[in-house]
Short mmCIF file of C-alpha atoms and ligand atoms in Angstrom, two decimals:
data_model
loop_
_atom_site.label_atom_id
_atom_site.label_comp_id
_atom_site.label_asym_id
_atom_site.label_seq_id
_atom_site.Cartn_x
_atom_site.Cartn_y
_atom_site.Cartn_z
CA UNK B 1 4.18 20.77 -1.70
CA UNK B 2 1.82 19.20 0.70
CA UNK B 3 -0.61 17.07 -0.02
CA UNK B 4 -4.40 16.50 1.49
CA UNK B 5 -5.46 12.71 0.63
CA UNK B 6 -9.03 12.34 2.07
CA UNK B 7 -9.96 8.54 2.26
CA UNK B 8 -5.94 7.86 2.15
CA UNK B 9 -6.20 5.17 4.87
CA UNK B 10 -8.79 3.32 2.29
CA UNK B 11 -7.81 1.15 -0.64
CA UNK B 12 -6.98 3.70 -3.65
CA UNK B 13 -6.19 6.25 -1.07
CA UNK B 14 -3.36 4.16 0.57
CA UNK B 15 -2.06 3.02 -2.84
CA UNK B 16 -1.57 6.46 -3.91
CA UNK B 17 -0.48 7.75 -0.52
CA UNK B 18 2.18 4.61 -0.49
CA UNK B 19 3.73 6.42 -4.10
CA UNK B 20 3.56 10.04 -2.99
CA UNK B 21 5.55 9.15 -0.05
CA UNK B 22 8.02 7.11 -1.88
CA UNK B 23 8.65 10.13 -4.09
CA UNK B 24 9.43 12.48 -0.95
CA UNK B 25 6.11 14.52 -0.81
CA UNK B 26 4.16 15.53 2.26
CA UNK B 27 1.02 14.13 2.94
CA UNK B 28 -1.83 14.38 5.45
CA UNK B 29 -4.31 11.88 5.28
CA UNK B 30 -7.71 12.55 6.46
CA UNK B 31 -9.79 9.25 6.89
CA UNK B 32 -13.00 8.57 9.02
CA UNK B 33 -11.71 4.96 9.52
CA UNK B 34 -15.29 4.07 9.61
CA UNK B 35 -14.85 0.47 8.10
CA UNK B 36 -12.85 0.00 4.77
CA UNK B 37 -10.45 2.59 6.35
CA UNK B 38 -7.80 0.71 7.91
CA UNK B 39 -4.47 1.86 9.98
CA UNK B 40 -2.87 -1.49 8.69
CA UNK B 41 -3.18 -0.17 4.92
CA UNK B 42 -0.36 2.53 6.29
CA UNK B 43 1.26 0.26 8.61
CA UNK B 44 4.60 0.32 6.77
CA UNK B 45 4.79 4.36 7.34
CA UNK B 46 3.13 4.91 10.53
CA UNK B 47 2.23 3.73 13.89
CA UNK B 48 1.01 6.84 15.03
CA UNK B 49 -2.80 8.32 14.25
CA UNK B 50 -3.88 11.86 15.54
CA UNK B 51 -7.50 12.29 16.57
CA UNK B 52 -9.09 15.90 17.09
CA UNK B 53 -9.73 16.80 20.70
CA UNK B 54 -13.64 17.60 19.56
CA UNK B 55 -14.12 14.09 17.78
CA UNK B 56 -17.01 12.56 18.67
CA UNK B 57 -16.49 8.86 19.39
CA UNK B 58 -19.91 7.59 19.27
CA UNK B 59 -20.35 9.19 15.63
CA UNK B 60 -18.39 11.33 13.23
CA UNK B 61 -21.05 13.69 12.20
CA UNK B 62 -20.44 16.67 14.23
CA UNK B 63 -22.57 19.35 15.57
CA UNK B 64 -22.68 21.52 12.46
CA UNK B 65 -24.50 18.53 10.85
CA UNK B 66 -27.13 17.86 13.86
CA UNK B 67 -30.06 18.60 12.12
CA UNK B 68 -30.15 15.22 10.66
CA UNK B 69 -31.39 12.89 12.99
CA UNK B 70 -28.77 10.12 13.37
CA UNK B 71 -29.94 6.99 14.40
CA UNK B 72 -27.55 5.73 17.04
CA UNK B 73 -28.67 2.84 19.42
CA UNK B 74 -26.85 1.27 22.08
CA UNK B 75 -25.79 -1.77 20.31
CA UNK B 76 -24.18 0.13 17.40
CA UNK B 77 -22.01 2.10 20.14
CA UNK B 78 -20.78 -0.99 21.55
CA UNK B 79 -19.98 -2.49 18.17
CA UNK B 80 -17.97 0.46 17.24
CA UNK B 81 -16.28 0.66 20.17
CA UNK B 82 -15.28 -2.57 20.09
CA UNK B 83 -13.81 -2.44 16.33
CA UNK B 84 -12.00 0.39 16.97
CA UNK B 85 -10.16 -1.26 19.93
CA UNK B 86 -8.99 -4.01 17.90
CA UNK B 87 -8.63 -1.97 14.48
CA UNK B 88 -5.77 0.29 16.41
CA UNK B 89 -4.40 -2.17 18.79
CA UNK B 90 -0.58 -1.74 18.35
CA UNK B 91 -1.10 1.62 16.94
CA UNK B 92 -1.12 4.98 19.03
CA UNK B 93 -3.20 7.79 18.88
CA UNK B 94 -2.44 11.05 19.91
CA UNK B 95 -4.01 14.63 20.17
CA UNK B 96 -3.96 16.37 17.15
CA UNK B 97 -2.74 20.07 17.81
CA UNK B 98 -0.82 22.48 15.16
CA UNK B 99 2.56 21.48 16.97
CA UNK B 100 1.73 17.66 16.71
CA UNK B 101 0.67 18.02 12.91
CA UNK B 102 3.81 19.96 11.82
CA UNK B 103 6.54 17.90 13.84
CA UNK B 104 4.61 14.66 12.35
CA UNK B 105 4.96 16.31 8.97
CA UNK B 106 8.35 17.46 9.42
CA UNK B 107 9.62 14.08 11.14
CA UNK B 108 7.82 11.57 8.66
CA UNK B 109 6.45 13.40 5.98
CA UNK B 110 3.24 12.11 6.96
CA UNK B 111 0.14 12.99 9.02
CA UNK B 112 -2.73 10.40 9.56
CA UNK B 113 -5.48 12.26 11.06
CA UNK B 114 -8.52 10.24 12.16
CA UNK B 115 -11.67 12.57 11.61
CA UNK B 116 -14.47 13.11 8.80
CA UNK B 117 -14.79 15.04 5.73
CA UNK B 118 -17.98 16.43 6.86
CA UNK B 119 -16.19 17.88 10.10
CA UNK B 120 -16.29 21.80 8.99
CA UNK B 121 -13.85 22.97 11.62
CA UNK B 122 -11.53 20.10 11.26
CA UNK B 123 -11.17 20.55 7.57
CA UNK B 124 -10.70 24.05 7.68
CA UNK B 125 -8.06 23.64 10.13
CA UNK B 126 -6.35 20.77 8.04
CA UNK B 127 -6.47 22.69 4.82
CA UNK B 128 -4.55 25.77 6.12
CA UNK B 129 -1.47 23.45 5.67
CA UNK B 130 -2.17 22.59 2.12
CA UNK B 131 -1.12 22.94 -1.26
CA UNK B 132 -2.88 20.14 -3.38
CA UNK B 133 -6.02 18.15 -2.14
CA UNK B 134 -6.83 14.57 -3.60
CA UNK B 135 -10.37 13.48 -2.63
CA UNK B 136 -10.99 9.83 -2.59
CA UNK B 137 -12.65 9.91 0.79
CA UNK B 138 -16.29 8.14 0.28
CA UNK B 139 -18.74 5.63 0.88
CA UNK B 140 -18.06 3.33 -2.11
CA UNK B 141 -20.02 0.02 -2.18
CA UNK B 142 -23.18 -0.27 -4.11
CA UNK B 143 -24.50 -3.54 -2.43
CA UNK B 144 -24.39 -1.17 1.11
CA UNK B 145 -25.72 1.96 -0.69
CA UNK B 146 -28.96 -0.43 -1.78
CA UNK B 147 -29.42 -1.11 1.63
CA UNK B 148 -28.84 1.92 3.42
CA UNK B 149 -28.18 5.55 1.34
CA UNK B 150 -27.91 7.90 3.98
CA UNK B 151 -24.07 7.48 4.59
CA UNK B 152 -23.42 8.02 0.94
CA UNK B 153 -25.63 11.20 0.58
CA UNK B 154 -23.81 12.73 4.01
CA UNK B 155 -20.44 11.37 3.05
CA UNK B 156 -19.91 11.83 -0.79
CA UNK B 157 -22.00 14.89 -1.54
CA UNK B 158 -21.94 16.78 1.85
CA UNK B 159 -18.52 16.02 2.82
CA UNK B 160 -17.32 16.84 -0.65
CA UNK B 161 -19.23 20.32 -0.44
CA UNK B 162 -17.00 20.85 3.23
CA UNK B 163 -13.57 20.17 1.38
CA UNK B 164 -14.46 22.62 -1.42
CA UNK B 165 -15.62 25.33 0.95
CA UNK B 166 -12.56 25.06 2.61
CA UNK B 167 -10.17 24.76 -0.37
CA UNK B 168 -11.98 28.04 -1.62
CA UNK B 169 -11.15 29.93 1.20
CA UNK B 170 -7.57 28.23 1.54
CA UNK B 171 -6.90 29.17 -2.06
CA UNK B 172 -5.50 25.58 -2.76
CA UNK B 173 -3.43 25.03 -6.00
CA UNK B 174 -5.23 22.05 -7.15
CA UNK B 175 -8.30 19.97 -6.02
CA UNK B 176 -8.01 16.47 -7.84
CA UNK B 177 -11.63 14.96 -7.17
CA UNK B 178 -12.21 11.17 -7.56
CA UNK B 179 -15.39 10.63 -9.13
CA UNK B 180 -16.08 7.19 -10.73
CA UNK B 181 -17.58 5.53 -14.47
CA UNK B 182 -20.75 4.80 -12.48
CA UNK B 183 -21.85 8.75 -12.85
CA UNK B 184 -22.78 7.61 -16.21
CA UNK B 185 -25.06 4.55 -15.79
CA UNK B 186 -24.74 1.66 -17.44
CA UNK B 187 -23.28 1.64 -20.96
CA UNK B 188 -25.30 -0.37 -23.65
CA UNK B 189 -23.34 -0.51 -26.88
CA UNK B 190 -21.10 2.54 -26.69
CA UNK B 191 -18.31 3.82 -24.53
CA UNK B 192 -19.04 7.03 -22.97
CA UNK B 193 -17.07 10.15 -23.24
CA UNK B 194 -16.55 12.89 -20.84
CA UNK B 195 -19.28 15.09 -22.16
CA UNK B 196 -21.98 12.49 -22.24
CA UNK B 197 -25.08 12.99 -20.00
CA UNK B 198 -24.65 11.04 -16.64
CA UNK B 199 -27.12 8.97 -15.70
CA UNK B 200 -26.86 7.24 -12.31
CA UNK B 201 -28.92 4.31 -11.58
CA UNK B 202 -28.01 3.11 -8.05
CA UNK B 203 -27.68 5.45 -4.57
CA UNK B 204 -23.84 5.29 -4.65
CA UNK B 205 -23.72 6.35 -8.27
CA UNK B 206 -25.99 8.98 -7.82
CA UNK B 207 -24.19 10.26 -4.54
CA UNK B 208 -21.10 10.39 -6.29
CA UNK B 209 -22.44 12.23 -9.49
CA UNK B 210 -23.98 14.66 -7.12
CA UNK B 211 -20.26 15.32 -5.71
CA UNK B 212 -18.86 15.46 -9.24
CA UNK B 213 -20.98 17.98 -10.68
CA UNK B 214 -20.83 20.11 -7.28
CA UNK B 215 -16.75 20.12 -7.89
CA UNK B 216 -17.66 21.26 -11.32
CA UNK B 217 -19.85 23.70 -10.55
CA UNK B 218 -16.73 25.10 -8.01
CA UNK B 219 -14.77 25.52 -10.80
CA UNK B 220 -17.62 27.41 -12.86
CA UNK B 221 -18.69 29.57 -10.01
CA UNK B 222 -15.43 30.43 -7.99
CA UNK B 223 -12.58 29.51 -10.09
CA UNK B 224 -11.75 26.91 -8.11
CA UNK B 225 -8.85 24.98 -9.71
CA UNK B 226 -10.26 21.39 -9.79
CA UNK B 227 -9.80 18.38 -11.91
CA UNK B 228 -12.08 15.54 -11.89
CA UNK B 229 -11.27 11.88 -12.48
CA UNK B 230 -13.81 9.18 -13.66
CA UNK B 231 -12.00 5.84 -13.34
CA UNK B 232 -13.34 2.46 -14.01
CA UNK B 233 -13.29 -0.45 -11.69
CA UNK B 234 -10.08 -0.66 -9.63
CA UNK B 235 -8.66 -3.56 -8.59
CA UNK B 236 -5.09 -4.41 -5.92
CA UNK B 237 -3.81 -4.78 -3.02
CA UNK B 238 -5.90 -3.72 0.21
CA UNK B 239 -9.12 -3.76 -1.62
CA UNK B 240 -11.68 -4.14 1.24
CA UNK B 241 -13.10 -8.16 1.30
CA UNK B 242 -16.40 -6.78 -0.31
CA UNK B 243 -15.68 -6.06 -3.68
CA UNK B 244 -15.88 -8.91 -6.25
CA UNK B 245 -12.05 -9.39 -6.57
CA UNK B 246 -11.08 -9.87 -3.06
CA UNK B 247 -14.60 -11.21 -2.43
CA UNK B 248 -13.99 -14.21 -4.65
CA UNK B 249 -10.00 -14.51 -3.59
CA UNK B 250 -10.93 -14.49 0.43
CA UNK B 251 -13.82 -16.99 -0.16
CA UNK B 252 -11.89 -19.30 -2.59
CA UNK B 253 -9.22 -19.52 0.18
CA UNK B 254 -11.50 -20.76 2.76
CA UNK B 255 -13.28 -22.85 -0.04
CA UNK B 256 -16.78 -20.63 0.88
CA UNK B 257 -18.96 -20.46 -2.15
CA UNK B 258 -18.31 -17.53 -4.47
CA UNK B 259 -21.70 -15.65 -5.28
CA UNK B 260 -22.05 -14.39 -8.52
CA UNK B 261 -25.03 -12.29 -9.45
CA UNK B 262 -27.41 -13.30 -12.09
CA UNK B 263 -25.88 -14.88 -15.42
CA UNK B 264 -22.46 -13.19 -14.19
CA UNK B 265 -22.22 -11.70 -17.82
CA UNK B 266 -22.06 -8.14 -16.70
CA UNK B 267 -18.85 -6.53 -17.63
CA UNK B 268 -16.90 -4.17 -15.52
CA UNK B 269 -13.67 -2.61 -17.11
CA UNK B 270 -10.49 -3.43 -14.40
CA UNK B 271 -7.86 -0.72 -13.68
CA UNK B 272 -5.18 -1.54 -11.86
CA UNK B 273 -4.71 0.30 -8.72
CA UNK B 274 -1.28 1.82 -9.43
CA UNK B 275 -2.62 2.64 -12.72
CA UNK B 276 -5.10 4.84 -11.19
CA UNK B 277 -2.15 6.49 -8.95
CA UNK B 278 -0.29 6.97 -12.35
CA UNK B 279 -3.23 8.69 -13.95
CA UNK B 280 -3.57 11.26 -11.12
CA UNK B 281 0.06 12.14 -11.11
CA UNK B 282 -0.23 12.69 -14.86
CA UNK B 283 -3.20 15.44 -14.50
CA UNK B 284 -1.57 17.17 -11.77
CA UNK B 285 1.23 17.70 -14.06
CA UNK B 286 -0.32 17.88 -17.38
CA UNK B 287 -4.04 18.16 -16.88
CA UNK B 288 -5.99 21.11 -17.78
CA UNK B 289 -7.87 22.77 -14.64
CA UNK B 290 -11.69 22.46 -15.12
CA UNK B 291 -11.52 19.18 -17.05
CA UNK B 292 -12.90 15.53 -16.63
CA UNK B 293 -10.94 12.69 -17.61
CA UNK B 294 -11.92 9.24 -17.79
CA UNK B 295 -9.45 6.50 -16.87
CA UNK B 296 -10.31 2.96 -18.39
CA UNK B 297 -8.35 -0.06 -17.75
CA UNK B 298 -9.16 -1.33 -21.42
CA UNK B 299 -9.80 -4.41 -19.83
CA UNK B 300 -13.49 -4.94 -20.23
CA UNK B 301 -14.04 -8.48 -19.02
CA UNK B 302 -17.59 -10.53 -17.90
CA UNK B 303 -17.74 -11.15 -14.03
CA UNK B 304 -17.81 -14.76 -14.66
CA UNK B 305 -14.19 -14.82 -16.34
CA UNK B 306 -13.16 -12.86 -13.53
CA UNK B 307 -14.03 -15.42 -11.16
CA UNK B 308 -12.85 -18.50 -13.42
CA UNK B 309 -9.40 -16.67 -13.89
CA UNK B 310 -8.95 -16.62 -10.14
CA UNK B 311 -10.12 -19.90 -9.08
CA UNK B 312 -7.85 -20.96 -11.81
CA UNK B 313 -4.89 -19.04 -10.37
CA UNK B 314 -5.79 -20.67 -6.83
CA UNK B 315 -6.24 -23.70 -8.25
CA UNK B 316 -9.92 -23.99 -6.74
CA UNK B 317 -12.84 -25.63 -8.36
CA UNK B 318 -15.44 -24.14 -10.33
CA UNK B 319 -17.86 -25.44 -8.55
CA UNK B 320 -17.65 -22.91 -5.40
CA UNK B 321 -19.63 -20.55 -8.38
CA UNK B 322 -23.26 -19.92 -6.85
CA UNK B 323 -25.16 -18.06 -8.91
CA UNK B 324 -27.39 -15.92 -6.73
CA UNK B 325 -30.07 -13.55 -7.09
CA UNK B 326 -29.00 -10.08 -9.45
CA UNK B 327 -28.37 -7.29 -7.60
CA UNK B 328 -31.58 -4.61 -7.63
CA UNK B 329 -30.57 -1.67 -10.80
CA UNK B 330 -27.73 -3.81 -11.86
CA UNK B 331 -25.81 -1.84 -14.49
CA UNK B 332 -25.03 -4.35 -17.07
CA UNK B 333 -21.93 -2.99 -18.27
CA UNK B 334 -19.48 0.18 -17.97
CA UNK B 335 -17.31 1.41 -20.66
CA UNK B 336 -15.03 4.10 -20.93
CA UNK B 337 -13.88 5.93 -23.93
CA UNK B 338 -10.58 7.72 -22.21
CA UNK B 339 -8.51 9.09 -25.30
CA UNK B 340 -8.09 12.27 -23.46
CA UNK B 341 -5.83 10.86 -20.84
CA UNK B 342 -4.15 8.73 -23.01
CA UNK B 343 -3.44 11.92 -24.86
CA UNK B 344 -1.65 13.09 -21.90
CA UNK B 345 0.28 9.97 -22.28
CA UNK B 346 -1.44 7.70 -20.05
CA UNK B 347 -1.37 3.61 -20.31
CA UNK B 348 -2.56 0.80 -18.57
CA UNK B 349 -1.65 -2.67 -17.23
CA UNK B 350 -3.79 -5.62 -19.34
CA UNK B 351 -5.79 -7.61 -16.53
CA UNK B 352 -4.07 -10.91 -17.36
CA UNK B 353 -0.64 -9.45 -16.77
CA UNK B 354 -1.51 -8.04 -13.33
CA UNK B 355 -4.18 -10.35 -11.60
CA UNK B 356 -1.71 -13.25 -10.71
CA UNK B 357 0.70 -10.69 -8.51
CA UNK B 358 -2.88 -9.38 -6.87
CA UNK B 359 -3.83 -12.82 -6.16
CA UNK B 360 -0.51 -13.49 -4.60
CA UNK B 361 -0.52 -10.18 -2.60
CA UNK B 362 -3.77 -11.91 -1.06
CA UNK B 363 -2.17 -15.25 -0.28
CA UNK B 364 1.09 -13.73 1.34
CA UNK B 365 -1.07 -11.15 3.25
CA UNK B 366 -3.59 -13.23 5.05
CA UNK B 367 -2.90 -11.24 8.21
CA UNK B 368 -4.43 -8.33 6.62
CA UNK B 369 -7.76 -9.66 5.44
CA UNK B 370 -8.41 -12.44 8.09
CA UNK B 371 -8.12 -9.64 10.86
CA UNK B 372 -10.75 -7.60 8.69
CA UNK B 373 -13.10 -10.60 8.34
CA UNK B 374 -12.43 -11.07 12.20
CA UNK B 375 -12.66 -8.20 13.63
CA UNK B 376 -15.38 -6.48 11.63
CA UNK B 377 -19.14 -7.72 13.09
CA UNK B 378 -20.37 -4.84 11.36
CA UNK B 379 -19.15 -6.36 8.05
CA UNK B 380 -20.11 -9.92 9.20
CA UNK B 381 -23.89 -8.41 9.93
CA UNK B 382 -23.72 -6.79 6.20
CA UNK B 383 -22.63 -10.31 4.43
CA UNK B 384 -25.18 -12.30 6.14
CA UNK B 385 -28.14 -9.71 5.36
CA UNK B 386 -26.93 -9.10 1.87
CA UNK B 387 -26.05 -12.48 0.50
CA UNK B 388 -29.14 -13.93 2.28
CA UNK B 389 -31.54 -11.48 1.04
CA UNK B 390 -29.93 -12.52 -2.21
CA UNK B 391 -30.02 -16.35 -1.98
CA UNK B 392 -32.10 -17.70 -4.42
CA UNK B 393 -31.22 -18.91 -7.88
CA UNK B 394 -31.83 -16.39 -10.58
P1 TYD T 401 -18.20 -4.93 -7.10
O1 TYD T 401 -16.98 -5.23 -7.05
O2 TYD T 401 -19.45 -4.33 -6.09
O3 TYD T 401 -17.90 -3.27 -8.13
P2 TYD T 401 -19.24 -2.24 -8.73
O4 TYD T 401 -20.59 -2.70 -8.61
O5 TYD T 401 -19.50 -0.85 -8.11
O6 TYD T 401 -19.00 -2.11 -10.12
O7 TYD T 401 -19.04 -5.75 -8.20
C1 TYD T 401 -18.49 -5.79 -9.54
C2 TYD T 401 -19.34 -6.54 -10.17
O8 TYD T 401 -19.63 -8.11 -9.93
C3 TYD T 401 -20.58 -5.91 -10.24
O9 TYD T 401 -21.23 -6.41 -11.59
C4 TYD T 401 -21.22 -6.91 -9.46
C5 TYD T 401 -20.41 -8.34 -9.33
N1 TYD T 401 -20.31 -8.93 -7.79
C6 TYD T 401 -20.88 -10.05 -8.07
O10 TYD T 401 -21.51 -11.01 -8.80
N2 TYD T 401 -20.99 -10.84 -6.88
C7 TYD T 401 -20.35 -10.28 -5.71
O11 TYD T 401 -20.46 -10.90 -4.77
C8 TYD T 401 -20.01 -8.97 -5.66
C9 TYD T 401 -19.34 -8.12 -4.48
C10 TYD T 401 -20.13 -8.39 -6.86
#
């Protein structure tokens, strides 16, 4: 079987690819390497990356979406070029052809393609070699979506459409779509079940909700064999340091203030990334086509508890905590009823049993996140803008 893993160089994607390769599966990764996609995430498996000849270096959005105006000014182009140079330093980038794709799959079971899921020609070309699609690729950061939603709409919705069309014409065996618990909106006093209405409240979750329903529509309209997963907040190694847990660890290690939004009593249900990987394998094996499955970590914890737990593990003072202005449209709580996937045999780790190892991974792999913090000028600009605009005390 050959898997196409979109976003396979990102956080959850690369953790999943690692498992596939260890199980001897064949994998094509398609990743835009915008910012969270990182060749270092797959370093242990390859130093070769394939670039389609038609790839536009300036911006990954290709001709078929040219009706969208893209604001690309010179400083952005320079910034992107510099970022790429550093990002792929020490790695080989070679041209993607049918021959290079086939020989890489044959020799290493893996081919990592630099490209965007909105690129119809590229997606159709790759899909011809694929049996199962696991679709992780998405813009994922709520805070960024609040500053600028356009990339979320393009990648998360349009990109999903392009994949669905290609999957339909190549008759793939299964299309697993990785959605999110955030499509339900905030949970007040109950846990969401799969059939509950969706009610997304920020541009990120609204884009994911659009993609989620489009995938389902393709199963209803065209009989595409899809399965939709709605996992809760993932945590683990290789998570880009913009999300709560890696933000806390990496800032604490540098003795920087830890920004806690509002009162910090918001609740997220933390799911270990390896458990997400297990859930995907489980639904591929036993899941029902056309169904939605919630995946919960069953670790509902307040943000402030998560922050204090990590500070304690790192032996850092709680004085680093700084309560800052709350995120607009901030969902107070996410909570899932995941009995449907538990009945297939799913189980998940307790937050307290894995967080120490996760913290240790970031302590032991400083090279990984220090390089990101140092090279990613766009990330620095985001951090400066986001945290300065939200700097006031609540
Ligand atoms: P995040 O990791 O961004 O995931 P999501 O918003 O998709 O759930 O945030 C998790 C929670 O942590 C959320 O309630 C917002 C909060 N948060 C902070 O308090 N400070 C931060 O610096 C970040 C990034 C998040």
